[in-house]
Amino acid sequence: MAFDVSCFFWVVLFSAGCKVITSLDQMCVEKEANKTYNCENLGLSEIPDTLPNTTEFLEFSFNFLPTIHNRTFSRLMNLTFLDLTRCQINWIHEDTFQSHHQLSTLVLTGNPLIFMAETSLNGPKSLKHLFLIQTGISNLEFIPVHNLENLESLYLGSNHISSIKFPKDFPARNLKVLDFQNNAIHHLSREDMRSLEQATNLSLNFNGNNVKGIELGAFDSTVFQSLNFGGTPNLSVIFNGLQNSTTQSLWLGTFEDIGDEDISSAMLKGLCEMSVESLNLQKHHFSDISSTTFQCFTQIQELDLTATHLKGLPSGIKGLNLLKKLVLSVNHFDQLCQISAANFPSLTHLYIRGNVKKLDLGVGCLEKLGNLQTLDLSHNDIEASDCCSLQLKNLSHLHTLNLSHNEPLGLQSQAFKECPQLELLDLAFTRLHINAPQSPFQNLHFLQVLNLTYCFLDTSNQHLLAGLPVLRHLNLKGNHFQDGTITRTNLLQTMDSLEVLILSFCGLLSIDRQAFHSLGKMSHVDLSHNSLTCDSIDSLSHLKGIYLNLAANNINIISPHLLPILSQQSTINLSHNPLDCTCSNIHFLTWYKENLHKLEGLEETTCANPPSLRGVKLSDVKLSCGITAIGIFFLIVFLLLLAILLFFAVKYLLRWKYQHI
């Protein structure tokens, strides 16, 4: 009763405010007008009337729909995507989706399904993706097979399925993805796999099933895109069962909480009876690694040995001429030479990230990899006083080099002369000591992306970035400039091809008006998280149509003469600035409301002054900066008093004049 009385009281005062609040609590979020809506977690038990009939993409998860039937969604005939995750659905009745001919994706994840009618999926002419994860299914006979001729992906993970035997009339011809991860499938027979014979280039996932037996020949009648047997303790079962099979990718990685057997050379001989292009063995242990361990890897083009506890690879490995990509991350190498790079003469991509020990680059350890195009050596605690010519010897075809998140590196002039074809160089979070007056990058005539985030550079060196004629993307985040100022003459003046410039967290206080004068091609400028005032906006006057990020600076009042500069940009972020919301800034506030379509971060763009408006969004501020009625009254009184004063002053002066004639 107390609630009713209070609600009535507020209704009287605020025009039915209680009703409005209730409706707002259940309001779906519109992501794209008349097409895309998010109604997640609103406690709904039916489709809101506010959703337009033209809705195509609907996220309706975490609501309450224990039973769905042919009237539940009948009004939304244009649906192409429907997410009903964890809506406590138990029953799906006949012809539930009979009017949804365009529905292509249906997500039923996390619903405790008891019944699905045979015709429950009738209607959609092109249902391609069906998610039945965590629905309690124990038998594939439960899935209605009617109208699934165009199905491309079926997700059945985290159920209680023990056999993958589909009904005899299950349409598998167009199936591309079949996911059984985390079920109870321990044995795979030829009969089980016969229902999938029509599928080609199928990706089949048995991750987390602890497969204990595969009947010989079960996989030899179909060509697979990928097979995933992750978490299988005994890989001998997999290698023996996959004889005569063909798959582009074979994922056999394991997990830390699984007590699997060590991989032996004898176990890997099963690869000789298979056709595999990409192999993943991450987190396994090798019991007796030697040159013969890899004798059946001759057809492998991609090999992932992440976290396989390797301290080195044996030399003299033969037959790996087809290997293009090798991943050796999170291992225990002391020196780069321990990977025996000469074993992999055709390698184009090498990834050694997050080595457990401090990695020494050595000298010429990779010189036999003349075809290498991508090299990732990040997160390895690499330290070198003279980098990187000797270490990267003969890598003339290298296009991408990642040395980020390492210990200090000393760079001499032309430090990367052995890699003249570099297009991307990432040195982020690696302290650089430039030991030469000339640029260490000056021979990189093809470099397009350079990441120097938090490299603690001497930005006063105007030649630091010389010799980069086609550089398009430059990240200098976290590098400070002398006195917090970018002067007219600076290290950026030779960057006339630059399109993206990131100068966030650089401690900037000001930017000279001519500092960016030579950077006429820029389309993205990030100056966020500095201490710039509005005066620095002048340095961007020659740029048009750019993305401009000025968030988290010290901008309070923006002068009217700067507004045309902002107007000519495509997107602007002014959030987290101490903006003034008084009449002193009325020109900017007016411009702001007229240009909301250009602005991002609207929720975080708030007033700092006056105190009464602190925290209020700029888009909600309403100021009246004209003369009020009270002001007019006092002005009239003031003028009247001034007139009376002048009258008596003139009268006094005339009287004084006549008295002294």
XYZ file of C-alpha atoms in Angstrom:
661
model
C 0.000 0.000 0.000
C 2.874 2.343 0.809
C 4.267 1.787 -2.676
C 0.913 2.604 -4.310
C 0.533 5.819 -2.327
C 4.069 6.976 -3.095
C 3.670 6.135 -6.760
C 0.396 8.062 -6.891
C 2.123 11.015 -5.220
C 4.919 11.054 -7.811
C 2.433 10.599 -10.654
C 0.616 13.729 -9.522
C 3.854 15.706 -9.296
C 5.689 14.431 -12.369
C 3.040 13.369 -14.887
C 3.015 9.571 -14.569
C 6.774 9.231 -14.013
C 6.375 5.721 -12.506
C 4.880 4.344 -15.713
C 7.636 5.817 -17.819
C 10.344 4.262 -15.639
C 8.706 0.846 -15.884
C 8.554 0.986 -19.654
C 12.156 2.190 -19.949
C 13.362 -0.788 -17.900
C 12.005 -3.095 -20.631
C 13.026 -1.083 -23.652
C 15.041 -2.845 -26.358
C 18.123 -1.098 -27.672
C 17.985 -0.082 -31.318
C 21.311 -0.686 -33.052
C 20.150 -0.083 -36.612
C 16.866 1.656 -37.268
C 14.034 -0.751 -38.061
C 16.459 -3.679 -38.493
C 18.687 -4.545 -35.511
C 17.567 -4.704 -31.872
C 19.018 -5.942 -28.586
C 16.454 -7.106 -26.016
C 18.860 -9.104 -23.830
C 18.238 -9.713 -20.132
C 15.046 -7.670 -19.803
C 12.912 -10.361 -18.145
C 10.580 -10.484 -21.140
C 8.103 -13.316 -21.662
C 6.906 -12.170 -25.077
C 8.027 -10.066 -28.019
C 7.506 -6.355 -27.187
C 4.975 -4.493 -29.328
C 7.564 -1.731 -29.753
C 9.669 -3.927 -32.056
C 8.871 -3.047 -35.679
C 7.698 -5.749 -38.060
C 10.764 -5.025 -40.209
C 13.204 -6.352 -37.568
C 15.871 -8.554 -39.144
C 18.488 -9.054 -36.424
C 17.183 -9.776 -32.895
C 19.218 -10.552 -29.770
C 16.674 -11.854 -27.260
C 18.857 -13.907 -24.898
C 18.411 -14.178 -21.113
C 14.635 -13.699 -21.133
C 11.823 -16.137 -20.240
C 10.198 -18.175 -23.009
C 9.563 -21.695 -21.656
C 7.441 -22.545 -24.696
C 7.651 -21.135 -28.212
C 5.117 -21.774 -30.952
C 4.051 -20.448 -34.339
C 2.631 -17.222 -32.876
C 5.653 -16.269 -30.753
C 7.589 -14.561 -33.557
C 4.978 -14.594 -36.321
C 4.883 -10.803 -36.582
C 8.644 -10.552 -37.284
C 8.626 -12.169 -40.713
C 11.882 -10.535 -41.875
C 14.102 -12.152 -39.236
C 17.470 -13.365 -40.527
C 19.226 -13.741 -37.135
C 17.572 -14.792 -33.865
C 19.470 -15.322 -30.601
C 17.452 -17.064 -27.868
C 20.368 -17.999 -25.588
C 19.302 -19.042 -22.065
C 15.625 -18.181 -22.392
C 14.659 -21.305 -20.376
C 13.025 -22.847 -23.450
C 11.696 -26.383 -22.865
C 9.260 -26.851 -25.732
C 9.498 -25.856 -29.396
C 6.193 -26.657 -31.071
C 5.191 -27.445 -34.643
C 5.791 -24.832 -37.320
C 7.306 -22.353 -34.853
C 9.223 -20.614 -37.635
C 6.894 -21.350 -40.541
C 6.619 -17.677 -41.587
C 10.350 -16.905 -41.288
C 11.552 -17.765 -44.769
C 14.695 -15.592 -44.492
C 15.954 -16.888 -41.139
C 19.557 -18.035 -41.595
C 20.922 -18.162 -38.016
C 19.135 -19.588 -34.963
C 20.850 -19.648 -31.552
C 19.289 -21.878 -28.889
C 22.358 -22.155 -26.643
C 21.810 -22.886 -22.957
C 18.134 -23.868 -23.131
C 17.061 -27.108 -21.355
C 15.208 -28.520 -24.334
C 12.709 -31.295 -23.667
C 10.909 -31.381 -26.988
C 11.473 -30.174 -30.555
C 8.672 -30.992 -32.961
C 9.601 -32.625 -36.272
C 8.331 -29.563 -38.144
C 9.598 -26.974 -35.654
C 12.280 -25.753 -38.077
C 10.043 -25.737 -41.135
C 9.717 -22.379 -42.823
C 13.239 -20.945 -43.264
C 14.354 -21.519 -46.839
C 18.029 -21.022 -46.043
C 18.709 -21.912 -42.405
C 22.510 -22.071 -42.420
C 23.669 -21.858 -38.800
C 22.078 -23.714 -35.883
C 23.409 -23.491 -32.304
C 22.279 -26.217 -29.873
C 25.107 -25.849 -27.338
C 24.318 -26.836 -23.726
C 20.776 -27.924 -24.505
C 20.920 -31.318 -22.777
C 20.883 -33.331 -26.012
C 22.074 -36.917 -25.595
C 20.945 -38.375 -28.918
C 21.149 -36.882 -32.403
C 17.704 -38.321 -33.175
C 16.404 -35.407 -31.079
C 17.278 -32.911 -33.832
C 14.489 -32.433 -36.418
C 15.972 -33.039 -39.832
C 13.198 -31.460 -41.896
C 14.239 -28.340 -43.782
C 17.987 -28.541 -42.962
C 19.139 -29.054 -46.560
C 21.051 -25.752 -46.586
C 22.610 -26.113 -43.125
C 26.291 -25.099 -43.135
C 27.191 -25.148 -39.438
C 25.800 -27.139 -36.520
C 27.085 -26.491 -32.996
C 26.369 -29.243 -30.447
C 29.055 -28.590 -27.830
C 28.743 -29.246 -24.070
C 25.918 -31.788 -24.292
C 25.708 -35.500 -23.372
C 26.183 -36.962 -26.843
C 28.021 -40.307 -26.929
C 27.469 -41.248 -30.585
C 27.689 -39.075 -33.696
C 25.380 -41.338 -35.668
C 22.869 -39.055 -37.372
C 19.444 -40.146 -38.598
C 19.580 -41.866 -41.988
C 17.973 -38.914 -43.804
C 20.107 -36.197 -42.184
C 21.148 -33.726 -44.961
C 24.920 -33.236 -44.637
C 25.716 -32.210 -48.206
C 26.268 -28.492 -47.449
C 27.636 -28.916 -43.936
C 30.941 -27.085 -43.372
C 31.217 -26.929 -39.555
C 30.167 -29.656 -37.118
C 31.090 -28.971 -33.496
C 30.888 -31.760 -30.873
C 33.365 -30.342 -28.345
C 33.004 -31.279 -24.669
C 30.615 -34.193 -25.095
C 31.030 -37.870 -24.144
C 32.167 -39.266 -27.493
C 34.778 -41.947 -26.753
C 34.519 -44.155 -29.823
C 34.102 -43.365 -33.523
C 33.037 -46.076 -35.956
C 32.784 -46.263 -39.733
C 29.021 -46.448 -39.414
C 28.983 -43.260 -37.333
C 30.906 -41.392 -40.030
C 28.894 -42.768 -42.938
C 26.172 -40.127 -42.465
C 28.788 -37.407 -43.152
C 30.110 -38.868 -46.405
C 28.223 -36.285 -48.468
C 30.020 -33.372 -46.771
C 33.177 -31.941 -48.338
C 35.817 -29.772 -46.659
C 34.084 -30.318 -43.315
C 35.531 -28.857 -40.092
C 34.872 -31.456 -37.395
C 35.520 -30.634 -33.725
C 35.902 -33.366 -31.059
C 37.861 -31.172 -28.648
C 37.508 -32.295 -25.026
C 35.860 -35.683 -25.736
C 38.697 -37.996 -24.663
C 38.405 -40.177 -27.750
C 39.669 -43.676 -26.872
C 39.082 -45.551 -30.104
C 38.627 -44.919 -33.844
C 37.688 -47.744 -36.173
C 40.177 -48.080 -39.007
C 38.840 -46.474 -42.170
C 36.284 -44.304 -40.376
C 37.797 -41.108 -41.815
C 39.096 -42.235 -45.182
C 35.973 -41.517 -47.222
C 35.782 -37.760 -46.663
C 38.170 -34.851 -47.265
C 38.189 -32.587 -44.206
C 38.982 -28.914 -43.828
C 39.988 -29.449 -40.200
C 39.870 -32.119 -37.501
C 40.157 -31.186 -33.827
C 40.934 -33.869 -31.256
C 42.265 -31.490 -28.610
C 42.641 -32.862 -25.103
C 43.044 -36.494 -26.171
C 45.468 -38.122 -23.670
C 46.719 -40.850 -26.044
C 47.560 -39.518 -29.508
C 48.358 -43.023 -30.768
C 44.610 -43.594 -30.932
C 44.218 -40.608 -33.243
C 47.162 -41.368 -35.521
C 46.151 -45.014 -35.903
C 42.499 -44.198 -36.496
C 43.173 -41.517 -39.105
C 45.154 -43.694 -41.478
C 44.429 -42.897 -45.133
C 42.547 -39.735 -44.125
C 42.949 -36.311 -45.721
C 42.623 -33.051 -43.814
C 44.051 -29.601 -44.278
C 44.340 -28.943 -40.536
C 44.801 -31.357 -37.610
C 44.569 -29.889 -34.090
C 45.977 -32.207 -31.417
C 46.885 -29.727 -28.717
C 46.265 -30.539 -25.080
C 45.541 -28.644 -21.857
C 47.479 -28.208 -18.639
C 44.988 -30.133 -16.503
C 45.122 -33.275 -18.673
C 47.594 -36.032 -17.831
C 48.464 -37.018 -21.376
C 51.193 -39.324 -22.598
C 54.457 -37.895 -23.909
C 54.802 -37.808 -27.677
C 57.325 -40.336 -28.951
C 58.927 -40.665 -32.351
C 57.150 -43.982 -32.842
C 53.791 -42.373 -32.132
C 54.306 -39.738 -34.826
C 54.935 -42.364 -37.508
C 51.180 -42.457 -37.984
C 51.492 -39.173 -39.873
C 53.142 -41.080 -42.718
C 49.769 -42.692 -43.461
C 47.857 -39.402 -43.541
C 47.635 -36.274 -45.656
C 47.918 -33.219 -43.400
C 48.978 -29.667 -44.222
C 48.689 -27.953 -40.809
C 49.483 -29.652 -37.480
C 49.064 -28.280 -33.934
C 50.707 -30.110 -30.998
C 50.690 -27.324 -28.427
C 51.378 -28.062 -24.736
C 52.510 -31.661 -25.309
C 55.824 -33.102 -24.101
C 58.274 -34.841 -26.432
C 59.897 -37.880 -24.825
C 62.787 -38.508 -27.230
C 63.036 -35.658 -29.705
C 65.593 -36.249 -32.457
C 65.974 -35.733 -36.189
C 63.926 -38.876 -36.795
C 61.001 -37.470 -34.791
C 59.984 -35.402 -37.812
C 60.489 -37.990 -40.547
C 56.747 -38.135 -41.290
C 56.315 -34.336 -41.399
C 57.294 -34.070 -45.050
C 53.839 -32.887 -46.182
C 53.354 -30.426 -43.298
C 53.166 -26.766 -44.333
C 52.245 -25.265 -40.942
C 53.482 -26.576 -37.583
C 52.526 -25.212 -34.150
C 54.729 -26.363 -31.252
C 53.650 -23.706 -28.747
C 54.492 -24.538 -25.110
C 55.902 -27.985 -25.934
C 58.729 -27.534 -23.376
C 61.410 -27.468 -26.061
C 64.947 -26.403 -25.186
C 66.189 -26.870 -28.715
C 65.479 -28.551 -32.029
C 67.923 -31.137 -33.395
C 69.947 -30.316 -36.470
C 69.918 -32.543 -39.506
C 66.138 -32.829 -39.822
C 65.413 -33.844 -43.412
C 62.406 -33.444 -45.658
C 60.751 -30.284 -44.264
C 61.023 -28.442 -47.559
C 57.276 -27.690 -47.657
C 57.106 -26.116 -44.181
C 56.073 -22.466 -44.532
C 54.892 -21.511 -41.035
C 56.483 -22.515 -37.709
C 55.272 -21.489 -34.239
C 57.713 -22.064 -31.346
C 56.236 -19.696 -28.769
C 56.396 -20.221 -24.971
C 59.310 -22.651 -24.997
C 62.663 -22.784 -23.170
C 65.296 -21.679 -25.691
C 68.402 -19.894 -24.417
C 69.519 -18.695 -27.834
C 67.823 -18.260 -31.173
C 70.343 -20.592 -32.824
C 68.875 -23.496 -30.829
C 65.906 -23.705 -33.213
C 68.303 -24.995 -35.923
C 66.772 -22.796 -38.606
C 68.651 -24.575 -41.390
C 66.128 -27.431 -41.040
C 63.419 -25.216 -42.547
C 64.761 -23.776 -45.820
C 61.327 -22.775 -47.195
C 60.015 -21.060 -44.054
C 58.140 -17.799 -44.645
C 56.572 -17.224 -41.198
C 58.330 -17.768 -37.846
C 56.754 -16.994 -34.453
C 58.731 -17.234 -31.200
C 56.720 -15.235 -28.646
C 56.865 -15.301 -24.872
C 59.907 -17.545 -24.504
C 60.116 -18.775 -20.906
C 63.799 -17.825 -20.658
C 65.607 -14.641 -21.673
C 66.302 -15.151 -25.362
C 69.683 -14.308 -26.865
C 69.460 -13.378 -30.559
C 72.949 -14.692 -31.287
C 74.610 -13.888 -34.612
C 73.238 -15.041 -37.945
C 71.000 -17.698 -36.372
C 68.369 -17.193 -39.062
C 70.609 -16.566 -42.074
C 69.481 -19.814 -43.740
C 65.904 -18.528 -43.854
C 66.316 -16.480 -47.001
C 62.572 -16.735 -47.802
C 61.352 -15.512 -44.412
C 58.662 -12.824 -44.690
C 57.242 -12.580 -41.147
C 59.267 -12.783 -37.929
C 57.720 -12.351 -34.480
C 60.188 -12.244 -31.566
C 58.034 -10.269 -29.128
C 57.793 -10.772 -25.334
C 61.165 -12.561 -25.118
C 63.217 -10.235 -22.841
C 65.658 -9.822 -25.724
C 68.483 -7.406 -24.954
C 71.192 -6.261 -27.374
C 73.548 -3.295 -27.348
C 74.027 -3.421 -31.129
C 70.922 -4.503 -33.021
C 69.968 -5.718 -35.525
C 72.160 -6.182 -38.616
C 74.195 -9.157 -37.425
C 71.227 -10.847 -35.814
C 68.991 -10.552 -38.900
C 71.624 -11.389 -41.454
C 70.396 -12.462 -44.912
C 66.686 -11.783 -44.218
C 66.336 -9.663 -47.329
C 62.739 -10.747 -48.009
C 61.416 -9.942 -44.544
C 58.219 -7.856 -44.676
C 57.048 -7.930 -41.037
C 59.258 -7.750 -37.930
C 57.934 -7.696 -34.367
C 60.453 -6.964 -31.597
C 57.955 -5.451 -29.167
C 57.923 -5.984 -25.389
C 61.613 -6.738 -25.030
C 64.522 -5.355 -23.009
C 66.576 -2.326 -24.185
C 67.950 -2.474 -27.710
C 70.768 -0.337 -29.059
C 70.259 0.765 -32.664
C 73.078 1.934 -34.897
C 72.736 3.800 -38.162
C 70.889 1.586 -40.687
C 70.185 -0.985 -37.982
C 67.883 -2.876 -40.326
C 69.966 -2.808 -43.492
C 69.667 -6.614 -43.794
C 65.868 -6.239 -44.131
C 65.401 -3.570 -46.814
C 61.958 -4.897 -47.806
C 60.375 -4.313 -44.377
C 56.812 -2.981 -44.552
C 55.868 -3.300 -40.861
C 58.184 -2.809 -37.876
C 56.869 -3.126 -34.319
C 59.175 -2.023 -31.478
C 56.473 -1.125 -28.947
C 57.418 -1.211 -25.249
C 61.072 -1.834 -26.039
C 63.405 0.916 -24.807
C 65.567 2.051 -27.705
C 69.034 3.547 -27.422
C 69.865 5.330 -30.681
C 73.650 5.220 -30.894
C 74.082 7.246 -34.082
C 73.169 10.766 -35.200
C 71.484 9.383 -38.314
C 68.221 7.479 -38.437
C 68.389 3.721 -37.724
C 65.468 3.345 -40.168
C 66.887 5.320 -43.089
C 67.216 2.414 -45.545
C 63.626 1.168 -45.065
C 62.201 2.648 -48.248
C 59.169 0.321 -48.228
C 58.210 0.674 -44.568
C 54.523 1.579 -44.176
C 53.822 0.903 -40.478
C 56.140 1.829 -37.591
C 55.117 1.236 -33.970
C 57.359 3.043 -31.464
C 54.963 3.018 -28.495
C 56.755 3.736 -25.204
C 60.228 3.390 -26.698
C 61.565 6.366 -24.662
C 62.902 8.071 -27.763
C 64.914 11.261 -27.977
C 62.278 13.168 -29.914
C 64.536 16.212 -30.191
C 66.554 14.323 -32.828
C 65.050 15.724 -36.023
C 66.736 13.005 -38.121
C 65.294 10.102 -36.122
C 62.652 9.251 -38.722
C 64.484 10.288 -41.868
C 64.517 8.008 -44.895
C 60.963 6.639 -44.688
C 59.379 7.906 -47.914
C 56.200 5.763 -47.863
C 55.485 5.541 -44.133
C 51.707 5.714 -43.625
C 51.158 4.717 -39.991
C 53.301 6.061 -37.126
C 52.634 5.322 -33.455
C 54.634 7.458 -31.007
C 52.375 6.853 -28.018
C 54.094 7.402 -24.676
C 57.192 9.187 -26.039
C 57.682 12.616 -24.483
C 58.727 15.809 -26.246
C 61.062 18.420 -24.810
C 59.185 20.938 -22.648
C 55.961 19.194 -23.671
C 55.946 21.054 -27.002
C 56.046 20.014 -30.632
C 57.874 22.903 -32.250
C 57.777 24.142 -35.815
C 60.905 22.148 -36.645
C 60.472 18.574 -35.451
C 61.130 14.927 -36.312
C 57.827 14.658 -38.220
C 58.631 17.153 -40.964
C 59.887 14.533 -43.419
C 56.751 12.368 -43.026
C 54.840 13.807 -45.993
C 53.183 10.419 -46.790
C 51.857 9.916 -43.248
C 48.151 9.069 -42.925
C 47.846 7.884 -39.308
C 49.650 9.645 -36.447
C 49.281 8.582 -32.807
C 50.675 10.953 -30.168
C 48.639 9.937 -27.127
C 50.181 9.910 -23.620
C 53.088 12.069 -24.815
C 52.816 14.695 -22.058
C 52.094 17.412 -24.615
C 51.282 20.928 -23.446
C 51.261 22.704 -26.801
C 51.741 22.222 -30.545
C 53.134 24.939 -32.778
C 50.753 26.160 -35.452
C 53.155 25.020 -38.222
C 54.227 21.729 -36.577
C 52.153 19.520 -38.916
C 52.319 21.764 -41.960
C 54.068 19.149 -44.141
C 51.650 16.362 -43.133
C 48.966 17.009 -45.694
C 47.778 13.425 -46.231
C 46.774 12.585 -42.685
C 43.372 10.981 -42.099
C 43.717 9.926 -38.447
C 45.281 11.994 -35.639
C 45.245 10.804 -32.024
C 46.287 13.470 -29.501
C 44.388 12.008 -26.555
C 45.599 11.833 -22.942
C 47.836 14.880 -23.058
C 47.504 18.354 -21.504
C 46.732 20.339 -24.635
C 44.560 23.440 -24.652
C 42.366 24.662 -27.464
C 45.216 26.716 -28.957
C 46.821 23.536 -30.344
C 43.808 22.970 -32.608
C 45.271 25.671 -34.851
C 47.982 23.228 -35.940
C 45.312 21.190 -37.755
C 43.853 24.027 -39.822
C 45.197 22.633 -43.125
C 43.662 19.169 -42.601
C 40.183 18.153 -43.718
C 38.041 15.051 -43.242
C 40.250 13.471 -40.572
C 39.451 11.424 -37.481
C 40.610 13.659 -34.603
C 40.955 12.346 -31.054
C 41.418 15.109 -28.457
C 40.038 13.133 -25.519
C 41.435 13.601 -22.003
C 43.271 16.876 -22.553
C 42.967 20.277 -20.849
C 40.492 21.895 -23.224
C 37.892 24.107 -21.543
C 36.877 26.998 -23.802
C 37.113 26.690 -27.594
C 37.316 30.040 -29.333
C 34.893 30.785 -32.197
C 37.738 31.125 -34.729
C 38.674 27.446 -34.115
C 35.223 26.067 -34.863
C 35.698 26.045 -38.673
C 38.744 23.792 -38.165
C 36.620 21.313 -36.221
C 33.773 21.580 -38.713
C 35.930 20.384 -41.590
C 36.833 17.087 -39.841
C 34.871 13.829 -40.170
C 34.943 12.544 -36.572
C 36.003 14.283 -33.353
C 36.399 13.013 -29.788
C 36.409 15.651 -27.046
C 35.487 13.410 -24.133
C 37.101 13.684 -20.693
C 38.067 17.346 -21.118
C 37.274 19.992 -18.453
C 34.832 21.772 -20.745
C 33.275 25.075 -19.753
C 29.493 25.178 -19.982
C 28.977 28.877 -19.304
C 28.078 31.689 -21.657
C 31.802 32.278 -22.210
C 31.728 29.124 -24.344
C 28.296 29.573 -25.936
C 29.600 29.542 -29.514
C 31.223 26.138 -29.026
C 28.212 24.737 -27.150
C 25.954 25.787 -30.004
C 28.324 24.273 -32.566
C 28.509 21.049 -30.528
C 24.749 20.475 -30.627
C 24.651 21.198 -34.346
C 27.420 18.668 -35.077
C 26.545 15.673 -32.926
C 26.831 13.444 -36.002
C 30.566 14.233 -36.146
C 31.259 13.520 -32.489
C 32.081 10.314 -30.635
C 32.234 9.662 -26.903
C 29.095 11.722 -26.302
C 28.360 10.022 -22.974
C 31.797 10.991 -21.619
C 31.796 14.541 -23.007
C 30.577 16.425 -19.944
C 30.778 19.802 -18.258
C 33.409 20.646 -15.657
C 32.272 24.216 -15.023
C 30.134 25.699 -13.526
C 29.843 23.381 -10.488
C 26.065 23.223 -10.907
C 26.482 21.525 -14.311
C 29.481 19.345 -13.482
C 29.049 15.876 -15.005
C 26.158 16.900 -17.262
C 26.492 15.803 -20.887
C 27.153 18.703 -23.252
C 24.318 17.542 -25.463
C 21.899 18.089 -22.540
C 23.061 21.597 -21.602
C 20.639 24.443 -22.236
C 21.942 27.960 -21.697
C 20.190 31.285 -22.052
C 22.851 33.886 -22.560
C 20.650 36.855 -23.606
C 19.502 39.674 -21.255
C 16.744 38.478 -18.952
C 13.652 40.512 -17.902
C 15.244 41.297 -14.562
C 18.396 42.401 -16.341
C 16.367 44.703 -18.609
C 14.609 46.187 -15.555
C 17.877 46.990 -13.812
C 19.346 48.364 -17.041
C 16.391 50.766 -17.394
C 16.731 51.833 -13.765
C 20.466 52.357 -14.266
C 19.959 54.453 -17.413
C 17.236 56.496 -15.693
C 19.491 57.235 -12.735
C 22.326 58.095 -15.111
C 20.063 60.538 -16.996
C 18.971 62.222 -13.738
C 22.583 62.482 -12.637
C 23.590 64.065 -15.959
C 20.657 66.493 -15.755
C 21.667 67.760 -12.332
C 25.342 67.877 -13.340
C 24.558 70.073 -16.350
C 22.266 72.276 -14.246
C 24.999 72.680 -11.651
C 27.621 73.600 -14.257
C 25.347 76.228 -15.892
C 24.561 77.806 -12.519
C 28.259 77.936 -11.655
C 29.032 79.512 -15.028
C 26.469 82.325 -14.659
C 27.666 83.059 -11.123
C 31.199 83.701 -12.393
C 30.432 85.867 -15.434
